[in-house]
């Protein structure tokens, strides 16, 4: 595996303070390697967006990062903890080192400005000494890169389809050649054909430009197709992590198994669609022990008492899972 570019260590994010705080992200450890696509999946409310907002320090109040580190490794220079950057350093970090495409980002294009103005503004803000001609050439290249004709620079957002607007947002995210691109449900608002077209294009771009992607979605089937590794989130914790093909071939966590049985098989023999009974936990009243135990068909004695930590199971040392079914499981430290 390539070197890490972003290491999330023990990240905790709460909504509110003191006894009233809701712990939406709990002790998350996650490493993104250079040039890889890491998928993050889980049902609605599992904490995926909170994790993305927390690690980029874009969390709106009452959200607070209450612990952990987010270590970014620049191509040259020493690693930095994003959580300790000054506001000026943070501005540089966003877009230039790490850029973000959020859910419904296409609606964040300014309707009264042409696409050209918005793309050129991003480039100019970070490269004030570049010439107008070089910025224009760059903007045209970026549009072509995401499969849009360069003459669309003169369009206003309302003159573009939803898919095109979302691709413009992806072009903006790539404008400064960041090392990391975080995408939170970037294609959810689009139809299935358009989703796959954009993701296929993204995979191609990643091959050429070699950025790493943290791709967040509730749709595990998309991740199986488009990511190198997959992490599964439940009740604010990562409960399983594995290379995409291995996870699809055999899930180690009963929750992952349930997610895999919620969509038709992508290849191989057909499998029964069973879904997952019950609903995700209420973060204000989390069950004791493993958060999944009220829904888990395999729950047994320790499950409702102790929370299993994410660790390597004996039989699959290259993977990680948080479940008492695996003999090497240990409880999370208090
Ligand atoms: P979705 O796919 O629906 O966006 P998600 O997995 O991204 O879901 P989050 O949006 O991160 O989940 O939400 C995680 C939890 O934090 C949810 O249970 C939600 O109720 C809670 N939460 C989010 N925003 C707030 C807030 N402002 N105040 C209190 N709790 C919040
Ligand atoms: Fe199910 Fe127990 Fe594993 Fe949780 S720890 S997923 S309840 S078997």
CSV table of C-alpha atoms and ligand atoms in Angstrom, one decimal:
chain,number,residue,atom,x,y,z
A,1,UNK,CA,0.0,0.0,0.0
A,2,UNK,CA,1.2,3.6,-0.7
A,3,UNK,CA,2.2,6.1,2.0
A,4,UNK,CA,-0.5,7.7,4.1
A,5,UNK,CA,-1.7,11.1,3.0
A,6,UNK,CA,-4.3,11.7,5.7
A,7,UNK,CA,-4.4,9.9,9.1
A,8,UNK,CA,-7.5,10.4,11.3
A,9,UNK,CA,-6.6,9.3,14.8
A,10,UNK,CA,-9.1,8.9,17.7
A,11,UNK,CA,-11.4,11.6,16.2
A,12,UNK,CA,-14.4,12.5,18.3
A,13,UNK,CA,-17.2,14.9,17.2
A,14,UNK,CA,-20.1,16.0,19.4
A,15,UNK,CA,-23.2,18.1,18.9
A,16,UNK,CA,-23.6,20.2,22.0
A,17,UNK,CA,-21.6,20.3,25.2
A,18,UNK,CA,-21.5,18.6,28.6
A,19,UNK,CA,-24.2,16.0,29.6
A,20,UNK,CA,-26.4,17.1,26.7
A,21,UNK,CA,-23.7,16.3,24.1
A,22,UNK,CA,-24.6,13.8,21.3
A,23,UNK,CA,-21.5,11.8,20.4
A,24,UNK,CA,-21.9,11.6,16.6
A,25,UNK,CA,-18.3,10.4,15.8
A,26,UNK,CA,-16.6,8.2,18.4
A,27,UNK,CA,-12.9,7.4,18.4
A,28,UNK,CA,-12.5,7.1,14.6
A,29,UNK,CA,-9.2,5.9,13.2
A,30,UNK,CA,-9.0,5.9,9.5
A,31,UNK,CA,-6.0,6.2,7.1
A,32,UNK,CA,-6.2,7.5,3.5
A,33,UNK,CA,-3.2,6.5,1.3
A,34,UNK,CA,-1.8,8.4,-1.6
A,35,UNK,CA,-3.8,7.9,-4.8
A,36,UNK,CA,-6.4,5.5,-3.4
A,37,UNK,CA,-10.2,5.8,-3.2
A,38,UNK,CA,-11.4,5.0,0.3
A,39,UNK,CA,-15.1,4.5,0.5
A,40,UNK,CA,-17.1,5.3,3.7
A,41,UNK,CA,-20.5,3.7,3.9
A,42,UNK,CA,-23.3,3.4,6.5
A,43,UNK,CA,-26.9,4.1,7.0
A,44,UNK,CA,-28.3,7.7,7.3
A,45,UNK,CA,-27.3,9.1,10.7
A,46,UNK,CA,-24.2,6.9,11.2
A,47,UNK,CA,-22.0,10.0,11.4
A,48,UNK,CA,-20.4,10.0,7.9
A,49,UNK,CA,-21.0,13.7,7.1
A,50,UNK,CA,-20.1,14.7,10.6
A,51,UNK,CA,-16.8,13.0,10.2
A,52,UNK,CA,-16.2,14.8,6.9
A,53,UNK,CA,-17.1,18.2,8.3
A,54,UNK,CA,-15.1,17.6,11.5
A,55,UNK,CA,-11.9,16.6,9.8
A,56,UNK,CA,-12.0,19.6,7.4
A,57,UNK,CA,-13.0,21.9,10.3
A,58,UNK,CA,-16.2,23.0,8.5
A,59,UNK,CA,-18.5,21.8,11.3
A,60,UNK,CA,-21.4,24.2,11.9
A,61,UNK,CA,-22.4,24.8,15.6
A,62,UNK,CA,-23.3,23.1,17.8
A,63,UNK,CA,-20.8,20.6,16.4
A,64,UNK,CA,-17.5,20.5,18.1
A,65,UNK,CA,-14.4,18.3,17.6
A,66,UNK,CA,-13.8,17.0,21.1
A,67,UNK,CA,-10.7,14.9,20.6
A,68,UNK,CA,-8.3,13.3,18.2
A,69,UNK,CA,-5.9,14.3,15.4
A,70,UNK,CA,-6.1,14.7,11.7
A,71,UNK,CA,-2.6,14.4,10.4
A,72,UNK,CA,-2.0,15.5,6.8
A,73,UNK,CA,1.2,14.6,5.0
A,74,UNK,CA,2.1,17.1,2.4
A,75,UNK,CA,4.2,16.0,-0.6
A,76,UNK,CA,7.1,17.9,0.7
A,77,UNK,CA,7.4,19.2,4.3
A,78,UNK,CA,6.6,17.7,7.7
A,79,UNK,CA,3.1,16.4,8.6
A,80,UNK,CA,0.6,18.8,10.1
A,81,UNK,CA,-2.4,18.3,12.4
A,82,UNK,CA,-5.3,19.9,10.5
A,83,UNK,CA,-7.1,20.5,13.9
A,84,UNK,CA,-4.3,22.9,15.0
A,85,UNK,CA,-3.9,24.9,11.8
A,86,UNK,CA,-4.4,28.7,12.1
A,87,UNK,CA,-7.2,30.2,10.0
A,88,UNK,CA,-4.8,31.4,7.3
A,89,UNK,CA,-3.1,27.9,7.1
A,90,UNK,CA,-6.5,26.4,7.0
A,91,UNK,CA,-7.6,28.5,4.0
A,92,UNK,CA,-4.4,27.3,2.2
A,93,UNK,CA,-5.1,23.7,3.2
A,94,UNK,CA,-8.6,23.7,1.8
A,95,UNK,CA,-8.8,23.6,-2.0
A,96,UNK,CA,-5.0,23.5,-2.4
A,97,UNK,CA,-4.2,20.4,-0.3
A,98,UNK,CA,-7.6,19.0,0.3
A,99,UNK,CA,-10.8,19.9,-1.5
A,100,UNK,CA,-14.4,19.0,-0.7
A,101,UNK,CA,-17.5,18.2,-2.8
A,102,UNK,CA,-20.5,18.1,-0.6
A,103,UNK,CA,-23.9,16.6,-1.1
A,104,UNK,CA,-25.9,18.9,-3.4
A,105,UNK,CA,-22.8,20.9,-4.1
A,106,UNK,CA,-24.2,21.7,-7.6
A,107,UNK,CA,-26.7,24.0,-5.9
A,108,UNK,CA,-23.8,26.0,-4.3
A,109,UNK,CA,-22.8,27.5,-7.6
A,110,UNK,CA,-23.7,31.2,-7.6
A,111,UNK,CA,-26.6,31.6,-10.0
A,112,UNK,CA,-25.7,35.1,-11.0
A,113,UNK,CA,-22.2,34.4,-12.1
A,114,UNK,CA,-21.0,32.5,-15.2
A,115,UNK,CA,-19.1,29.2,-14.7
A,116,UNK,CA,-16.0,31.0,-15.9
A,117,UNK,CA,-16.1,33.6,-13.1
A,118,UNK,CA,-16.5,31.0,-10.4
A,119,UNK,CA,-13.7,28.7,-11.6
A,120,UNK,CA,-11.3,31.6,-12.3
A,121,UNK,CA,-12.0,33.1,-8.8
A,122,UNK,CA,-10.9,29.8,-7.1
A,123,UNK,CA,-7.7,29.7,-9.2
A,124,UNK,CA,-6.9,33.4,-8.7
A,125,UNK,CA,-7.5,33.3,-4.9
A,126,UNK,CA,-4.8,30.7,-4.5
A,127,UNK,CA,-2.5,31.8,-7.3
A,128,UNK,CA,-2.7,35.6,-7.3
A,129,UNK,CA,0.4,36.0,-9.4
A,130,UNK,CA,-0.8,33.9,-12.3
A,131,UNK,CA,-1.8,35.7,-15.5
A,132,UNK,CA,-5.4,36.1,-16.7
A,133,UNK,CA,-4.5,34.1,-19.9
A,134,UNK,CA,-3.0,31.2,-17.9
A,135,UNK,CA,-6.0,31.1,-15.6
A,136,UNK,CA,-8.4,31.0,-18.5
A,137,UNK,CA,-6.4,28.2,-20.2
A,138,UNK,CA,-6.5,26.3,-16.9
A,139,UNK,CA,-10.2,26.8,-16.5
A,140,UNK,CA,-10.9,25.5,-20.0
A,141,UNK,CA,-8.7,22.4,-19.4
A,142,UNK,CA,-10.5,21.7,-16.1
A,143,UNK,CA,-13.9,21.7,-17.8
A,144,UNK,CA,-12.6,19.4,-20.5
A,145,UNK,CA,-11.1,17.1,-17.8
A,146,UNK,CA,-14.6,16.5,-16.4
A,147,UNK,CA,-16.1,16.0,-19.9
A,148,UNK,CA,-17.7,19.4,-20.5
A,149,UNK,CA,-17.0,21.4,-23.6
A,150,UNK,CA,-14.8,24.4,-22.9
A,151,UNK,CA,-17.3,26.9,-24.4
A,152,UNK,CA,-19.6,26.1,-21.5
A,153,UNK,CA,-17.4,28.4,-19.4
A,154,UNK,CA,-19.7,31.2,-20.7
A,155,UNK,CA,-22.8,29.5,-19.3
A,156,UNK,CA,-24.7,30.4,-16.2
A,157,UNK,CA,-25.4,27.5,-13.8
A,158,UNK,CA,-29.1,27.4,-14.8
A,159,UNK,CA,-28.1,26.7,-18.4
A,160,UNK,CA,-26.4,23.5,-17.3
A,161,UNK,CA,-28.0,20.1,-16.3
A,162,UNK,CA,-27.7,18.9,-12.8
A,163,UNK,CA,-25.0,16.4,-13.9
A,164,UNK,CA,-23.0,19.2,-15.6
A,165,UNK,CA,-23.3,21.4,-12.6
A,166,UNK,CA,-22.0,18.7,-10.3
A,167,UNK,CA,-19.1,18.1,-12.7
A,168,UNK,CA,-18.3,21.8,-12.6
A,169,UNK,CA,-18.1,21.4,-8.8
A,170,UNK,CA,-15.7,18.5,-9.3
A,171,UNK,CA,-13.6,20.6,-11.7
A,172,UNK,CA,-13.5,23.3,-9.0
A,173,UNK,CA,-12.4,20.8,-6.4
A,174,UNK,CA,-9.6,19.6,-8.7
A,175,UNK,CA,-8.6,23.2,-9.8
A,176,UNK,CA,-5.6,23.4,-7.5
A,177,UNK,CA,-4.5,19.8,-7.9
A,178,UNK,CA,-5.1,18.8,-4.3
A,179,UNK,CA,-3.7,15.6,-2.8
A,180,UNK,CA,-7.0,14.7,-1.2
A,181,UNK,CA,-10.6,15.1,-2.4
A,182,UNK,CA,-13.4,14.5,0.0
A,183,UNK,CA,-16.7,13.7,-1.6
A,184,UNK,CA,-19.8,13.4,0.5
A,185,UNK,CA,-22.7,11.9,-1.5
A,186,UNK,CA,-21.5,13.9,-4.5
A,187,UNK,CA,-23.9,12.1,-6.9
A,188,UNK,CA,-26.9,11.3,-4.8
A,189,UNK,CA,-29.1,14.0,-6.4
A,190,UNK,CA,-28.4,12.6,-9.9
A,191,UNK,CA,-30.0,9.7,-11.8
A,192,UNK,CA,-28.2,6.3,-11.7
A,193,UNK,CA,-26.7,6.6,-15.2
A,194,UNK,CA,-25.3,10.0,-14.5
A,195,UNK,CA,-23.9,8.8,-11.2
A,196,UNK,CA,-22.0,6.0,-12.8
A,197,UNK,CA,-20.8,8.2,-15.6
A,198,UNK,CA,-19.4,10.8,-13.2
A,199,UNK,CA,-17.8,8.2,-11.0
A,200,UNK,CA,-16.2,6.5,-14.0
A,201,UNK,CA,-14.8,9.8,-15.0
A,202,UNK,CA,-13.5,10.4,-11.5
A,203,UNK,CA,-11.7,7.1,-11.5
A,204,UNK,CA,-10.0,8.0,-14.8
A,205,UNK,CA,-9.0,11.4,-13.4
A,206,UNK,CA,-7.6,9.9,-10.3
A,207,UNK,CA,-5.4,7.6,-12.5
A,208,UNK,CA,-4.1,10.6,-14.3
A,209,UNK,CA,-3.8,13.1,-11.5
A,210,UNK,CA,-3.1,10.7,-8.6
A,211,UNK,CA,-5.1,12.3,-5.9
A,212,UNK,CA,-6.7,10.3,-3.1
A,213,UNK,CA,-10.4,10.3,-2.6
A,214,UNK,CA,-12.5,9.8,0.6
A,215,UNK,CA,-15.8,8.9,-0.9
A,216,UNK,CA,-18.8,9.0,1.4
A,217,UNK,CA,-22.2,7.4,0.5
A,218,UNK,CA,-25.0,5.3,2.0
A,219,UNK,CA,-24.8,3.2,-1.3
A,220,UNK,CA,-22.4,0.4,-0.6
A,221,UNK,CA,-22.9,-1.0,-4.2
A,222,UNK,CA,-21.3,2.2,-5.6
A,223,UNK,CA,-18.3,1.7,-3.4
A,224,UNK,CA,-17.8,-1.9,-4.3
A,225,UNK,CA,-17.4,-0.8,-7.9
A,226,UNK,CA,-15.4,2.4,-7.5
A,227,UNK,CA,-13.2,2.2,-4.4
A,228,UNK,CA,-10.0,0.4,-3.4
A,229,UNK,CA,-10.9,0.0,0.2
A,230,UNK,CA,-14.1,0.4,2.2
A,231,UNK,CA,-14.8,1.4,5.8
A,232,UNK,CA,-18.2,0.8,7.3
A,233,UNK,CA,-19.6,3.2,9.9
A,234,UNK,CA,-22.3,2.5,12.5
A,235,UNK,CA,-23.5,4.6,15.4
A,236,UNK,CA,-20.5,6.9,15.0
A,237,UNK,CA,-17.8,4.2,14.9
A,238,UNK,CA,-16.0,2.4,12.2
A,239,UNK,CA,-17.0,-1.2,12.5
A,240,UNK,CA,-15.3,-2.8,9.6
A,241,UNK,CA,-12.5,-1.9,7.1
A,242,UNK,CA,-11.2,-4.0,4.2
A,243,UNK,CA,-10.1,-3.9,0.5
A,244,UNK,CA,-13.3,-3.5,-1.5
A,245,UNK,CA,-13.1,-6.9,-3.2
A,246,UNK,CA,-12.5,-8.8,0.1
A,247,UNK,CA,-15.3,-7.0,1.8
A,248,UNK,CA,-17.7,-7.7,-1.1
A,249,UNK,CA,-16.5,-11.4,-1.1
A,250,UNK,CA,-17.0,-11.9,2.6
A,251,UNK,CA,-18.1,-9.5,5.2
A,252,UNK,CA,-16.7,-10.0,8.7
A,253,UNK,CA,-19.2,-7.8,10.6
A,254,UNK,CA,-22.9,-8.8,10.7
A,255,UNK,CA,-23.9,-5.1,9.9
A,256,UNK,CA,-21.8,-5.1,6.7
A,257,UNK,CA,-23.4,-8.5,5.8
A,258,UNK,CA,-26.8,-6.8,6.2
A,259,UNK,CA,-25.7,-3.9,4.0
A,260,UNK,CA,-24.4,-6.3,1.3
A,261,UNK,CA,-27.8,-8.1,1.4
A,262,UNK,CA,-29.6,-4.8,0.8
A,263,UNK,CA,-28.7,-4.6,-2.9
A,264,UNK,CA,-28.7,-7.2,-5.7
A,265,UNK,CA,-25.4,-9.1,-6.4
A,266,UNK,CA,-23.1,-7.1,-8.8
A,267,UNK,CA,-21.5,-10.4,-10.1
A,268,UNK,CA,-21.6,-14.1,-9.3
A,269,UNK,CA,-24.6,-16.0,-8.2
A,270,UNK,CA,-27.8,-14.2,-7.1
A,271,UNK,CA,-28.3,-13.8,-3.4
A,272,UNK,CA,-31.3,-13.2,-1.3
A,273,UNK,CA,-32.2,-9.6,-0.5
A,274,UNK,CA,-32.9,-9.5,3.2
A,275,UNK,CA,-31.9,-6.0,4.3
A,276,UNK,CA,-31.4,-5.1,8.0
A,277,UNK,CA,-34.3,-5.3,10.4
A,278,UNK,CA,-34.9,-2.4,12.9
A,279,UNK,CA,-33.5,1.1,12.6
A,280,UNK,CA,-30.2,2.8,13.4
A,281,UNK,CA,-29.6,3.7,17.0
A,282,UNK,CA,-30.7,7.0,18.5
A,283,UNK,CA,-27.4,8.7,19.4
A,284,UNK,CA,-29.0,10.3,22.4
A,285,UNK,CA,-29.8,6.9,23.9
A,286,UNK,CA,-27.2,4.5,22.6
A,287,UNK,CA,-27.6,0.8,23.7
A,288,UNK,CA,-25.0,-0.6,26.1
A,289,UNK,CA,-22.3,-2.8,24.5
A,290,UNK,CA,-22.1,-3.2,20.7
A,291,UNK,CA,-24.4,-0.5,19.2
A,292,UNK,CA,-25.7,-3.0,16.6
A,293,UNK,CA,-26.8,-5.7,19.1
A,294,UNK,CA,-30.5,-4.9,19.1
A,295,UNK,CA,-30.6,-5.6,15.4
A,296,UNK,CA,-27.9,-8.3,15.2
A,297,UNK,CA,-29.0,-11.8,14.3
A,298,UNK,CA,-25.7,-13.2,15.7
A,299,UNK,CA,-25.7,-11.3,19.1
A,300,UNK,CA,-24.6,-13.4,22.0
A,301,UNK,CA,-23.5,-13.0,25.6
A,302,UNK,CA,-20.9,-10.1,25.7
A,303,UNK,CA,-22.6,-8.1,22.9
A,304,UNK,CA,-25.0,-6.1,25.1
A,305,UNK,CA,-22.3,-5.4,27.8
A,306,UNK,CA,-19.0,-4.4,26.2
A,307,UNK,CA,-18.2,-2.3,23.1
A,308,UNK,CA,-15.8,-4.2,20.8
A,309,UNK,CA,-12.8,-2.2,19.5
A,310,UNK,CA,-11.8,-2.2,15.8
A,311,UNK,CA,-8.9,-4.6,15.5
A,312,UNK,CA,-7.4,-7.2,13.1
A,313,UNK,CA,-9.2,-10.6,13.4
A,314,UNK,CA,-6.9,-13.6,13.8
A,315,UNK,CA,-7.8,-15.2,10.4
A,316,UNK,CA,-7.7,-12.0,8.4
A,317,UNK,CA,-4.8,-9.9,9.7
A,318,UNK,CA,-5.0,-7.5,6.7
A,319,UNK,CA,-8.5,-6.4,7.7
A,320,UNK,CA,-10.2,-4.7,10.7
A,321,UNK,CA,-13.5,-5.4,12.4
A,322,UNK,CA,-15.2,-4.5,15.7
A,323,UNK,CA,-17.2,-7.5,16.6
A,324,UNK,CA,-17.1,-10.1,19.5
A,325,UNK,CA,-17.5,-13.0,17.0
A,326,UNK,CA,-13.8,-12.6,16.2
A,327,UNK,CA,-11.5,-14.3,18.8
A,328,UNK,CA,-9.0,-11.5,18.9
A,329,UNK,CA,-11.6,-8.8,19.7
A,330,UNK,CA,-10.9,-6.5,22.7
A,331,UNK,CA,-13.1,-4.0,24.4
A,332,UNK,CA,-12.7,-0.3,23.6
A,333,UNK,CA,-10.7,1.4,26.4
A,334,UNK,CA,-12.8,3.7,28.7
B,1,LIG,P1,-26.8,11.2,6.1
B,1,LIG,O1,-26.4,10.2,5.1
B,1,LIG,O2,-28.3,11.2,6.4
B,1,LIG,O3,-26.2,12.6,6.0
B,1,LIG,P2,-24.7,10.6,8.0
B,1,LIG,O4,-24.2,9.2,8.2
B,1,LIG,O5,-23.9,11.5,7.2
B,1,LIG,O6,-26.2,10.6,7.5
B,1,LIG,P3,-24.6,12.7,10.0
B,1,LIG,O7,-25.4,13.7,9.1
B,1,LIG,O8,-23.2,12.9,10.2
B,1,LIG,O9,-24.9,11.2,9.5
B,1,LIG,O10,-25.4,12.7,11.4
B,1,LIG,C1,-24.8,11.9,12.5
B,1,LIG,C2,-25.7,12.1,13.7
B,1,LIG,O11,-25.6,13.4,14.2
B,1,LIG,C3,-27.2,11.9,13.4
B,1,LIG,O12,-27.8,11.0,14.3
B,1,LIG,C4,-27.8,13.2,13.6
B,1,LIG,O13,-29.1,13.1,14.2
B,1,LIG,C5,-26.8,13.9,14.5
B,1,LIG,N1,-26.8,15.4,14.2
B,1,LIG,C6,-26.5,15.9,13.0
B,1,LIG,N2,-26.5,17.3,13.1
B,1,LIG,C7,-26.9,17.6,14.4
B,1,LIG,C8,-27.2,18.8,15.2
B,1,LIG,N3,-27.0,20.0,14.6
B,1,LIG,N4,-27.5,18.6,16.4
B,1,LIG,C9,-27.6,17.4,17.0
B,1,LIG,N5,-27.4,16.3,16.4
B,1,LIG,C10,-27.1,16.3,15.1
B,2,LIG,FE1,-23.4,-8.7,16.5
B,2,LIG,FE2,-22.2,-9.0,18.8
B,2,LIG,FE3,-20.8,-8.7,16.6
B,2,LIG,FE4,-22.2,-6.7,17.6
B,2,LIG,S1,-20.5,-7.7,18.6
B,2,LIG,S2,-22.1,-7.2,15.5
B,2,LIG,S3,-24.0,-7.7,18.4
B,2,LIG,S4,-22.1,-10.4,17.1
